[in-house]
Amino acid sequence: MAGLQGKKILFGVSGSIAAYKAAEWVRELVREEAVVTVIMTAAAERFVSSLTFAALSGNPVHLDMFDTDSERIMAHINLSREADAMLIAPATAQTLARLASGIAEDLLATVALAARIPIVVCPAMNSAMLAHPAVQENISRVCRFGYHVVHSTSGSLACGEIGDGRLTDWESTRETLLALFQPDDLCGRQVVITAGPTREPLDPVRFLSNRSSGKMGFALARTARRRGAQVTLITGPVSLANPPGVDVIRVSTAEEMAQAVFGCAPRADVIVKSAAVADFKPIAFSEHKLKKKTQGLQLDLEKNIDILAELGRKRPPRQLLVGFAAESREHASEGRRKLVEKNLDLIVVNDILGPQTGFEVETNQVILIDRKGHVELPLLSKEATAHRIWDAVVTLLPAVSVSPQEYSSGNRDPGCA
Ligand code: PMT
């Protein structure tokens, strides 16, 4: 499943100092090969020139309701008909008021009113304005209309104050846009995913670990969220940022991961164990740094708890359990053995010897094995692999009818949850 490539995005910019960030967002969209058409309010043009947006988007910028250019007659209807989604960022108090009351006073508000496409709104303003009940009511109203609000964040504002009202970051907005183009077939499902390595300490500075970067598990978390799931990501030490809209629990050892997983498991509809949990840990932890006085060092290790096997033993009815297997040979037979031994519904077998698969890299090549058979996937990005895993999960999920209203926490809009 592609990202934003080829998507036609109508980008509305209203008059806030944060308009300069919108210019950067247009660049990001174009970099992803989205087709961007910009509409600016008169106030927006006072902050950033329309020339900037025309140059960055590669398309003419629309400013005026009453353009006599024949190609643009009825622009308010045509612009939205030709687009896949509309993004309004920054959305000022003024623009929000127009959107909430249906006041078609300028081109941006008029196009939004005439649109039959999903609309993403990113408010940005001074924190006192944002806190005003009128603005809060307008935000609630546009949520009720079905607009996807990506809320502002706290920090230092251009006016010199510190507080809420800063335009959200591109990553959160991108996630909301991407979710518009995914199926919401995990809506209302509680999904627990593990990622990354564990670290088993030897002394205050050393540990046993492995090469897992967390990329596969984080890709699973991002894509599940986009598909509507309520996601808890339990990760060992990795250098990746928390995916927007995902509850993240950071742990270090296998024991800590086990406690976190067992704490979340009873409520989970699906558990996916993509973490590379250390199989062994040192029996003794040295409180002081081990000295290199002797020629060699003998380490006594003991087995760690097998979290996945334990989950397989205790799983409640209707819970779906997905394991991973990192294999260098006999991939399918090893995968099948683990599927049965650990009482799983699905296992994802990585080839860890291929140059572009398994640990650390951006791509993966896996075999999906369930009780009925197996599918060999081609080399794909980790996000595309994650989508294929969710496609398989969806076909295996027990048919529980879940309506988005019943599970507001499964709503894919952070702003409207
Ligand atoms: O993080 P990346 O750099 O993106 O790399 C991704 C990955 C290669 C780490 C990932 O795709 C992967 O294969 N994860 C599982 C690695 C692994 O530990 O495989 P295993 O065959 O040793 O374990 C089988 C299953 O049991 C796994 O689901 C594992 O999470 C689980 N397990 C293992 C040991 C243990 N003590 N507890 C467990 O729960």
Short mmCIF file of C-alpha atoms and ligand atoms in Angstrom, two decimals:
data_model
loop_
_atom_site.label_atom_id
_atom_site.label_comp_id
_atom_site.label_asym_id
_atom_site.label_seq_id
_atom_site.Cartn_x
_atom_site.Cartn_y
_atom_site.Cartn_z
CA MET A 1 0.00 0.00 0.00
CA ALA A 2 1.51 3.29 -1.10
CA GLY A 3 1.96 6.38 1.04
CA LEU A 4 1.03 9.80 -0.27
CA GLN A 5 2.52 9.26 -3.71
CA GLY A 6 0.15 10.52 -6.42
CA LYS A 7 -2.40 11.80 -3.90
CA LYS A 8 -3.92 15.15 -4.82
CA ILE A 9 -3.81 17.40 -1.77
CA LEU A 10 -5.59 20.72 -1.63
CA PHE A 11 -3.59 22.74 0.90
CA GLY A 12 -5.36 25.70 2.55
CA VAL A 13 -3.10 28.20 4.32
CA SER A 14 -4.56 30.86 6.60
CA GLY A 15 -2.96 33.91 8.17
CA SER A 16 -0.68 32.96 11.03
CA ILE A 17 3.05 33.24 11.54
CA ALA A 18 3.00 29.42 11.33
CA ALA A 19 2.33 29.82 7.58
CA TYR A 20 6.09 29.50 7.04
CA LYS A 21 5.85 25.93 8.43
CA ALA A 22 3.13 25.19 5.87
CA ALA A 23 5.71 26.00 3.18
CA GLU A 24 7.94 23.26 4.62
CA TRP A 25 4.98 20.84 4.68
CA VAL A 26 4.27 21.54 1.00
CA ARG A 27 7.89 20.59 0.35
CA GLU A 28 7.49 17.35 2.31
CA LEU A 29 4.37 16.46 0.33
CA VAL A 30 6.05 17.18 -2.99
CA ARG A 31 9.06 15.13 -1.86
CA GLU A 32 6.63 12.21 -1.37
CA GLU A 33 5.31 12.85 -4.88
CA ALA A 34 1.92 14.12 -3.79
CA VAL A 35 0.30 16.67 -6.11
CA VAL A 36 -0.25 19.86 -4.12
CA THR A 37 -2.51 22.79 -4.94
CA VAL A 38 -2.40 25.70 -2.51
CA ILE A 39 -5.19 28.10 -1.56
CA MET A 40 -4.16 31.08 0.56
CA THR A 41 -6.28 33.53 2.48
CA ALA A 42 -5.47 37.24 2.08
CA ALA A 43 -4.01 37.24 5.61
CA ALA A 44 -1.77 34.23 4.83
CA GLU A 45 -0.28 36.14 1.92
CA ARG A 46 0.86 38.86 4.30
CA PHE A 47 3.01 36.30 6.15
CA VAL A 48 4.40 34.29 3.21
CA SER A 49 4.31 35.22 -0.45
CA SER A 50 2.17 33.13 -2.78
CA LEU A 51 5.28 32.89 -4.96
CA THR A 52 6.90 30.69 -2.28
CA PHE A 53 4.00 28.24 -2.38
CA ALA A 54 3.81 28.31 -6.18
CA ALA A 55 7.52 27.53 -6.42
CA LEU A 56 7.38 24.76 -3.81
CA SER A 57 4.20 23.10 -5.09
CA GLY A 58 4.97 23.62 -8.78
CA ASN A 59 1.36 24.76 -9.26
CA PRO A 60 -0.43 28.12 -9.39
CA VAL A 61 -1.68 29.34 -6.01
CA HIS A 62 -5.37 30.19 -5.67
CA LEU A 63 -6.15 33.39 -3.83
CA ASP A 64 -9.31 34.93 -5.13
CA MET A 65 -12.97 33.93 -5.13
CA PHE A 66 -13.71 36.14 -8.09
CA ASP A 67 -11.00 35.15 -10.51
CA THR A 68 -12.23 35.83 -14.03
CA ASP A 69 -9.75 33.44 -15.61
CA SER A 70 -12.12 31.06 -17.40
CA GLU A 71 -10.11 28.03 -16.26
CA ARG A 72 -10.78 28.94 -12.70
CA ILE A 73 -14.45 29.87 -12.88
CA MET A 74 -16.30 27.91 -10.21
CA ALA A 75 -12.93 27.23 -8.60
CA HIS A 76 -14.60 26.58 -5.25
CA ILE A 77 -16.38 23.57 -6.70
CA ASN A 78 -13.71 22.30 -9.06
CA LEU A 79 -10.71 22.57 -6.75
CA SER A 80 -12.18 20.17 -4.22
CA ARG A 81 -13.65 17.86 -6.87
CA GLU A 82 -10.20 17.34 -8.31
CA ALA A 83 -8.53 16.57 -4.96
CA ASP A 84 -8.31 13.44 -2.76
CA ALA A 85 -8.09 15.36 0.51
CA MET A 86 -7.92 18.90 1.85
CA LEU A 87 -5.40 20.02 4.48
CA ILE A 88 -5.90 23.36 6.24
CA ALA A 89 -2.75 24.43 8.07
CA PRO A 90 -2.33 26.65 9.92
CA ALA A 91 -6.03 27.09 10.70
CA THR A 92 -6.46 30.40 12.52
CA ALA A 93 -9.30 31.27 14.91
CA GLN A 94 -10.87 33.21 12.04
CA THR A 95 -10.71 30.30 9.59
CA LEU A 96 -11.99 27.87 12.24
CA ALA A 97 -14.93 30.20 12.90
CA ARG A 98 -15.75 30.28 9.19
CA LEU A 99 -15.49 26.51 8.90
CA ALA A 100 -17.61 25.95 12.01
CA SER A 101 -20.35 28.37 10.94
CA GLY A 102 -20.35 27.65 7.22
CA ILE A 103 -19.48 31.26 6.37
CA ALA A 104 -18.24 31.20 2.79
CA GLU A 105 -16.42 34.51 3.02
CA ASP A 106 -13.20 33.69 1.21
CA LEU A 107 -12.01 31.09 -1.27
CA LEU A 108 -10.58 28.75 1.37
CA ALA A 109 -13.76 28.59 3.46
CA THR A 110 -15.92 28.34 0.34
CA VAL A 111 -13.93 25.45 -1.08
CA ALA A 112 -14.09 23.67 2.29
CA LEU A 113 -17.85 24.13 2.39
CA ALA A 114 -18.27 22.74 -1.12
CA ALA A 115 -15.86 19.84 -0.53
CA ARG A 116 -16.92 16.20 -0.44
CA ILE A 117 -13.44 14.97 0.39
CA PRO A 118 -11.85 14.38 3.83
CA ILE A 119 -10.62 17.60 5.45
CA VAL A 120 -7.71 17.73 7.91
CA VAL A 121 -7.49 20.86 10.05
CA CYS A 122 -4.42 21.94 12.07
CA PRO A 123 -5.22 24.87 14.39
CA ALA A 124 -2.46 27.32 15.38
CA MET A 125 -2.86 30.50 17.41
CA ASN A 126 -2.03 32.28 20.63
CA SER A 127 -2.85 30.13 23.69
CA ALA A 128 -5.36 32.60 25.18
CA MET A 129 -7.27 32.65 21.88
CA LEU A 130 -7.16 28.86 21.71
CA ALA A 131 -8.50 28.53 25.26
CA HIS A 132 -11.46 30.83 24.52
CA PRO A 133 -14.74 28.88 24.66
CA ALA A 134 -15.73 30.22 21.23
CA VAL A 135 -12.62 28.69 19.63
CA GLN A 136 -12.97 25.46 21.61
CA GLU A 137 -16.61 25.22 20.51
CA ASN A 138 -15.58 25.80 16.89
CA ILE A 139 -12.99 23.02 17.11
CA SER A 140 -15.61 20.68 18.59
CA ARG A 141 -18.05 21.65 15.86
CA VAL A 142 -15.71 20.91 12.99
CA CYS A 143 -14.92 17.56 14.65
CA ARG A 144 -18.65 16.83 14.72
CA PHE A 145 -18.82 17.69 11.01
CA GLY A 146 -16.29 14.90 10.45
CA TYR A 147 -13.22 17.10 9.91
CA HIS A 148 -10.01 15.48 11.15
CA VAL A 149 -8.44 17.84 13.67
CA VAL A 150 -4.76 17.48 14.48
CA HIS A 151 -4.43 19.48 17.67
CA SER A 152 -1.80 22.12 18.33
CA THR A 153 0.97 21.42 20.82
CA SER A 154 2.50 23.31 23.75
CA GLY A 155 5.72 25.26 23.56
CA SER A 156 7.07 28.74 22.99
CA LEU A 157 4.83 30.72 20.65
CA ALA A 158 5.78 33.40 18.15
CA CYS A 159 4.08 36.01 20.38
CA GLY A 160 6.68 35.29 23.06
CA GLU A 161 4.32 33.39 25.35
CA ILE A 162 4.65 29.75 26.31
CA GLY A 163 1.56 27.58 26.05
CA ASP A 164 -0.72 25.58 23.81
CA GLY A 165 -1.31 26.78 20.26
CA ARG A 166 1.80 25.78 18.34
CA LEU A 167 1.10 24.19 14.97
CA THR A 168 1.44 20.42 15.31
CA ASP A 169 4.43 18.66 13.74
CA TRP A 170 4.54 17.33 10.19
CA GLU A 171 4.86 13.70 11.37
CA SER A 172 1.47 13.77 13.18
CA THR A 173 -0.21 15.50 10.23
CA ARG A 174 1.30 13.03 7.77
CA GLU A 175 -0.02 10.13 9.86
CA THR A 176 -3.53 11.64 9.81
CA LEU A 177 -3.34 12.12 6.04
CA LEU A 178 -2.07 8.58 5.49
CA ALA A 179 -4.87 7.16 7.63
CA LEU A 180 -7.41 8.72 5.24
CA PHE A 181 -6.18 6.43 2.48
CA GLN A 182 -6.03 3.15 4.46
CA PRO A 183 -8.81 0.71 5.21
CA ASP A 184 -10.02 1.07 8.81
CA ASP A 185 -10.27 -2.69 9.22
CA LEU A 186 -8.58 -2.65 12.64
CA CYS A 187 -10.95 -0.02 14.00
CA GLY A 188 -11.88 -0.75 17.60
CA ARG A 189 -9.23 -3.45 18.03
CA GLN A 190 -6.74 -3.30 20.88
CA VAL A 191 -3.37 -4.24 19.46
CA VAL A 192 -0.19 -4.86 21.47
CA ILE A 193 3.11 -4.91 19.58
CA THR A 194 6.61 -5.53 20.87
CA ALA A 195 9.69 -4.15 19.14
CA GLY A 196 13.44 -3.80 19.40
CA PRO A 197 16.02 -5.76 21.37
CA THR A 198 16.26 -6.36 25.09
CA ARG A 199 19.38 -5.64 27.13
CA GLU A 200 20.54 -8.07 29.80
CA PRO A 201 22.99 -6.28 32.09
CA LEU A 202 26.33 -7.77 33.10
CA ASP A 203 27.65 -4.85 35.11
CA PRO A 204 26.89 -1.09 35.27
CA VAL A 205 28.28 -0.51 31.75
CA ARG A 206 27.88 -3.76 29.82
CA PHE A 207 24.95 -5.81 28.59
CA LEU A 208 24.03 -8.69 26.27
CA SER A 209 21.82 -7.60 23.40
CA ASN A 210 21.28 -7.96 19.65
CA ARG A 211 21.06 -5.90 16.46
CA SER A 212 17.32 -5.23 16.41
CA SER A 213 16.66 -1.57 15.55
CA GLY A 214 12.91 -1.64 16.27
CA LYS A 215 12.11 -0.59 12.67
CA MET A 216 9.88 -3.61 11.97
CA GLY A 217 7.90 -3.25 15.21
CA PHE A 218 7.50 0.52 14.84
CA ALA A 219 6.29 0.05 11.25
CA LEU A 220 3.70 -2.41 12.57
CA ALA A 221 2.59 0.13 15.19
CA ARG A 222 2.28 3.04 12.73
CA THR A 223 0.35 1.02 10.17
CA ALA A 224 -2.00 -0.54 12.75
CA ARG A 225 -2.80 2.93 14.06
CA ARG A 226 -3.51 4.16 10.53
CA ARG A 227 -5.88 1.23 10.07
CA GLY A 228 -7.84 2.30 13.13
CA ALA A 229 -6.42 0.16 15.95
CA GLN A 230 -5.78 1.32 19.49
CA VAL A 231 -2.08 0.49 19.68
CA THR A 232 0.25 -0.17 22.60
CA LEU A 233 3.88 -0.51 21.56
CA ILE A 234 6.24 -2.12 24.07
CA THR A 235 9.78 -1.52 22.95
CA GLY A 236 13.28 -2.31 24.08
CA PRO A 237 16.00 0.34 23.78
CA VAL A 238 15.91 1.86 20.28
CA SER A 239 16.57 5.32 18.89
CA LEU A 240 13.19 5.74 17.16
CA ALA A 241 10.67 8.46 18.07
CA ASN A 242 7.25 7.48 19.41
CA PRO A 243 4.78 7.02 16.53
CA PRO A 244 1.96 9.62 16.77
CA GLY A 245 -1.22 8.33 18.40
CA VAL A 246 0.43 5.19 19.82
CA ASP A 247 0.86 4.40 23.54
CA VAL A 248 4.52 3.57 23.96
CA ILE A 249 6.03 1.67 26.90
CA ARG A 250 9.83 1.67 26.93
CA VAL A 251 11.57 -1.22 28.68
CA SER A 252 15.08 -2.58 28.83
CA THR A 253 15.32 -6.22 29.95
CA ALA A 254 13.34 -9.28 28.88
CA GLU A 255 11.90 -9.41 32.39
CA GLU A 256 10.61 -5.80 32.08
CA MET A 257 9.21 -6.57 28.64
CA ALA A 258 7.44 -9.64 30.03
CA GLN A 259 5.84 -7.62 32.85
CA ALA A 260 4.65 -4.93 30.42
CA VAL A 261 3.29 -7.49 27.93
CA PHE A 262 1.49 -9.56 30.58
CA GLY A 263 0.00 -6.33 31.99
CA CYS A 264 -1.51 -5.37 28.60
CA ALA A 265 -2.31 -8.87 27.27
CA PRO A 266 -5.71 -9.48 28.93
CA ARG A 267 -7.27 -6.53 27.04
CA ALA A 268 -5.60 -7.22 23.69
CA ASP A 269 -7.45 -8.48 20.61
CA VAL A 270 -4.16 -9.00 18.80
CA ILE A 271 -0.60 -9.38 20.10
CA VAL A 272 2.33 -9.21 17.68
CA LYS A 273 5.72 -10.12 19.10
CA SER A 274 8.28 -8.69 16.73
CA ALA A 275 10.82 -7.92 19.48
CA ALA A 276 14.11 -9.79 19.46
CA VAL A 277 14.05 -10.87 23.09
CA ALA A 278 17.38 -12.08 24.50
CA ASP A 279 17.07 -15.82 25.08
CA PHE A 280 19.67 -15.76 27.87
CA LYS A 281 20.71 -13.42 30.65
CA PRO A 282 23.71 -13.43 33.01
CA ILE A 283 22.96 -15.33 36.22
CA ALA A 284 24.76 -12.71 38.27
CA PHE A 285 24.90 -8.95 37.87
CA SER A 286 28.12 -7.35 39.06
CA GLU A 287 27.42 -4.12 40.94
CA HIS A 288 30.87 -2.89 40.02
CA LYS A 289 32.45 -2.78 36.58
CA LEU A 290 34.10 -6.12 35.76
CA LYS A 291 37.87 -5.67 35.59
CA LYS A 292 39.95 -7.05 32.75
CA LYS A 293 42.54 -8.48 35.17
CA THR A 294 42.35 -12.02 33.85
CA GLN A 295 42.97 -13.28 30.34
CA GLY A 296 39.47 -14.63 29.86
CA LEU A 297 36.03 -14.20 31.35
CA GLN A 298 33.53 -16.98 31.86
CA LEU A 299 29.89 -15.89 31.78
CA ASP A 300 27.21 -18.03 33.39
CA LEU A 301 23.90 -17.53 31.67
CA GLU A 302 20.37 -18.66 32.41
CA LYS A 303 17.34 -18.82 30.16
CA ASN A 304 15.02 -15.84 30.00
CA ILE A 305 11.29 -16.33 30.16
CA ASP A 306 9.83 -17.06 26.71
CA ILE A 307 7.17 -14.35 26.67
CA LEU A 308 5.48 -15.57 23.50
CA ALA A 309 5.26 -19.18 24.67
CA GLU A 310 3.74 -17.97 27.95
CA LEU A 311 1.18 -15.89 26.04
CA GLY A 312 0.37 -18.95 23.92
CA ARG A 313 -0.28 -21.00 27.06
CA LYS A 314 -2.52 -18.43 28.74
CA ARG A 315 -4.27 -16.80 25.80
CA PRO A 316 -7.93 -15.96 26.29
CA PRO A 317 -10.43 -17.14 23.68
CA ARG A 318 -10.69 -14.90 20.61
CA GLN A 319 -7.25 -13.34 21.14
CA LEU A 320 -5.02 -13.52 18.07
CA LEU A 321 -1.35 -14.26 18.65
CA VAL A 322 1.33 -13.46 16.07
CA GLY A 323 4.98 -14.39 16.51
CA PHE A 324 8.12 -13.61 14.55
CA ALA A 325 10.99 -15.94 13.87
CA ALA A 326 14.49 -14.86 12.91
CA GLU A 327 15.93 -17.75 10.93
CA SER A 328 19.02 -18.32 8.83
CA ARG A 329 18.00 -21.73 7.36
CA GLU A 330 15.02 -24.09 7.05
CA HIS A 331 12.81 -21.03 7.38
CA ALA A 332 9.44 -22.62 6.67
CA SER A 333 9.91 -25.75 8.81
CA GLU A 334 11.38 -23.77 11.71
CA GLY A 335 8.52 -21.29 11.45
CA ARG A 336 5.92 -24.05 11.42
CA ARG A 337 7.53 -25.68 14.45
CA LYS A 338 7.38 -22.40 16.43
CA LEU A 339 3.80 -21.74 15.28
CA VAL A 340 2.67 -25.06 16.79
CA GLU A 341 4.95 -25.15 19.85
CA LYS A 342 4.02 -21.61 20.93
CA ASN A 343 0.32 -22.02 20.06
CA LEU A 344 0.21 -19.12 17.58
CA ASP A 345 -2.24 -18.15 14.84
CA LEU A 346 0.38 -16.66 12.56
CA ILE A 347 4.15 -16.52 12.42
CA VAL A 348 6.29 -14.14 10.37
CA VAL A 349 9.57 -15.78 9.41
CA ASN A 350 12.48 -13.48 8.50
CA ASP A 351 15.48 -14.50 6.54
CA ILE A 352 18.20 -12.84 8.62
CA LEU A 353 21.05 -13.64 6.24
CA GLY A 354 19.85 -11.69 3.19
CA PRO A 355 21.58 -8.30 2.79
CA GLN A 356 18.27 -6.40 2.70
CA THR A 357 16.25 -8.42 5.20
CA GLY A 358 15.84 -8.78 8.95
CA PHE A 359 17.83 -6.71 11.42
CA GLU A 360 18.50 -2.97 11.02
CA VAL A 361 17.72 -2.51 7.32
CA GLU A 362 14.69 -0.65 5.91
CA THR A 363 13.32 -3.67 4.01
CA ASN A 364 12.29 -7.20 4.88
CA GLN A 365 11.48 -10.45 3.13
CA VAL A 366 9.25 -12.76 5.11
CA ILE A 367 7.13 -15.89 4.94
CA LEU A 368 3.71 -15.70 6.60
CA ILE A 369 2.69 -19.07 8.03
CA ASP A 370 -0.69 -19.86 9.57
CA ARG A 371 -2.48 -23.14 10.37
CA LYS A 372 -3.66 -23.52 6.78
CA GLY A 373 -0.53 -22.77 4.78
CA HIS A 374 2.05 -20.18 3.97
CA VAL A 375 2.69 -17.19 1.70
CA GLU A 376 6.14 -16.04 0.64
CA LEU A 377 6.26 -12.26 0.34
CA PRO A 378 8.71 -10.42 -1.91
CA LEU A 379 11.31 -7.99 -0.62
CA LEU A 380 9.30 -4.99 0.60
CA SER A 381 9.77 -1.94 2.79
CA LYS A 382 9.08 -2.70 6.46
CA GLU A 383 5.88 -0.59 6.25
CA ALA A 384 4.64 -2.53 3.23
CA THR A 385 5.52 -5.79 5.02
CA ALA A 386 3.59 -4.57 8.06
CA HIS A 387 0.53 -3.91 5.90
CA ARG A 388 0.71 -7.44 4.47
CA ILE A 389 0.88 -8.81 8.03
CA TRP A 390 -2.21 -6.78 9.01
CA ASP A 391 -4.02 -8.01 5.87
CA ALA A 392 -3.36 -11.57 7.09
CA VAL A 393 -4.39 -10.70 10.66
CA VAL A 394 -7.67 -9.19 9.46
CA THR A 395 -8.62 -12.39 7.65
CA LEU A 396 -7.88 -14.42 10.81
CA LEU A 397 -9.60 -12.13 13.32
CA PRO A 398 -12.75 -13.53 14.84
CA ALA A 399 -15.71 -11.72 13.36
CA VAL A 400 -16.57 -9.36 16.19
CA SER A 401 -18.72 -6.54 14.99
CA VAL A 402 -17.22 -3.30 16.19
CA SER A 403 -18.66 0.09 15.44
CA PRO A 404 -16.40 3.13 15.68
CA GLN A 405 -18.91 4.75 18.06
CA GLU A 406 -18.56 1.90 20.56
CA TYR A 407 -14.82 2.30 20.56
CA SER A 408 -14.12 6.02 20.43
CA SER A 409 -10.54 5.22 21.48
CA GLY A 410 -10.14 3.49 18.14
CA ASN A 411 -10.90 6.72 16.30
CA ARG A 412 -8.01 7.48 13.98
CA ASP A 413 -8.10 11.23 14.55
CA PRO A 414 -6.09 12.20 17.57
CA GLY A 415 -8.12 15.41 17.72
CA CYS A 416 -11.57 13.91 17.61
CA ALA A 417 -11.10 10.90 19.87
O1 PMT B 1 14.09 -4.46 14.71
P1 PMT B 1 14.56 -4.60 13.28
O2 PMT B 1 15.99 -4.15 13.10
O3 PMT B 1 13.61 -3.95 12.32
O4 PMT B 1 14.58 -6.16 12.94
C1 PMT B 1 13.38 -6.87 12.91
C2 PMT B 1 13.56 -8.28 13.48
C3 PMT B 1 14.48 -9.09 12.58
C4 PMT B 1 14.13 -8.21 14.90
C5 PMT B 1 12.13 -8.92 13.56
O5 PMT B 1 11.57 -8.88 12.30
C6 PMT B 1 12.16 -10.33 14.12
O6 PMT B 1 12.42 -11.29 13.45
N1 PMT B 1 11.86 -10.46 15.45
C7 PMT B 1 11.91 -11.73 16.17
C8 PMT B 1 13.32 -12.09 16.48
C9 PMT B 1 13.40 -13.31 17.41
O7 PMT B 1 13.64 -13.14 18.56
O8 PMT B 1 13.11 -14.45 16.85
P2 PMT B 1 13.13 -15.87 17.65
O9 PMT B 1 12.97 -16.87 16.58
O10 PMT B 1 14.34 -15.91 18.53
O11 PMT B 1 11.86 -15.81 18.58
C10 PMT B 1 10.59 -16.28 18.15
C11 PMT B 1 9.48 -15.50 18.79
O12 PMT B 1 9.50 -15.66 20.21
C12 PMT B 1 9.55 -14.00 18.54
O13 PMT B 1 8.24 -13.54 18.31
C13 PMT B 1 10.08 -13.44 19.84
O14 PMT B 1 9.58 -12.11 20.11
C14 PMT B 1 9.55 -14.44 20.87
N2 PMT B 1 10.40 -14.59 22.06
C15 PMT B 1 11.65 -15.07 21.96
C16 PMT B 1 12.41 -15.26 23.09
C17 PMT B 1 11.88 -14.92 24.35
N3 PMT B 1 12.57 -15.08 25.45
N4 PMT B 1 10.63 -14.42 24.42
C18 PMT B 1 9.88 -14.26 23.30
O15 PMT B 1 8.75 -13.79 23.38
#
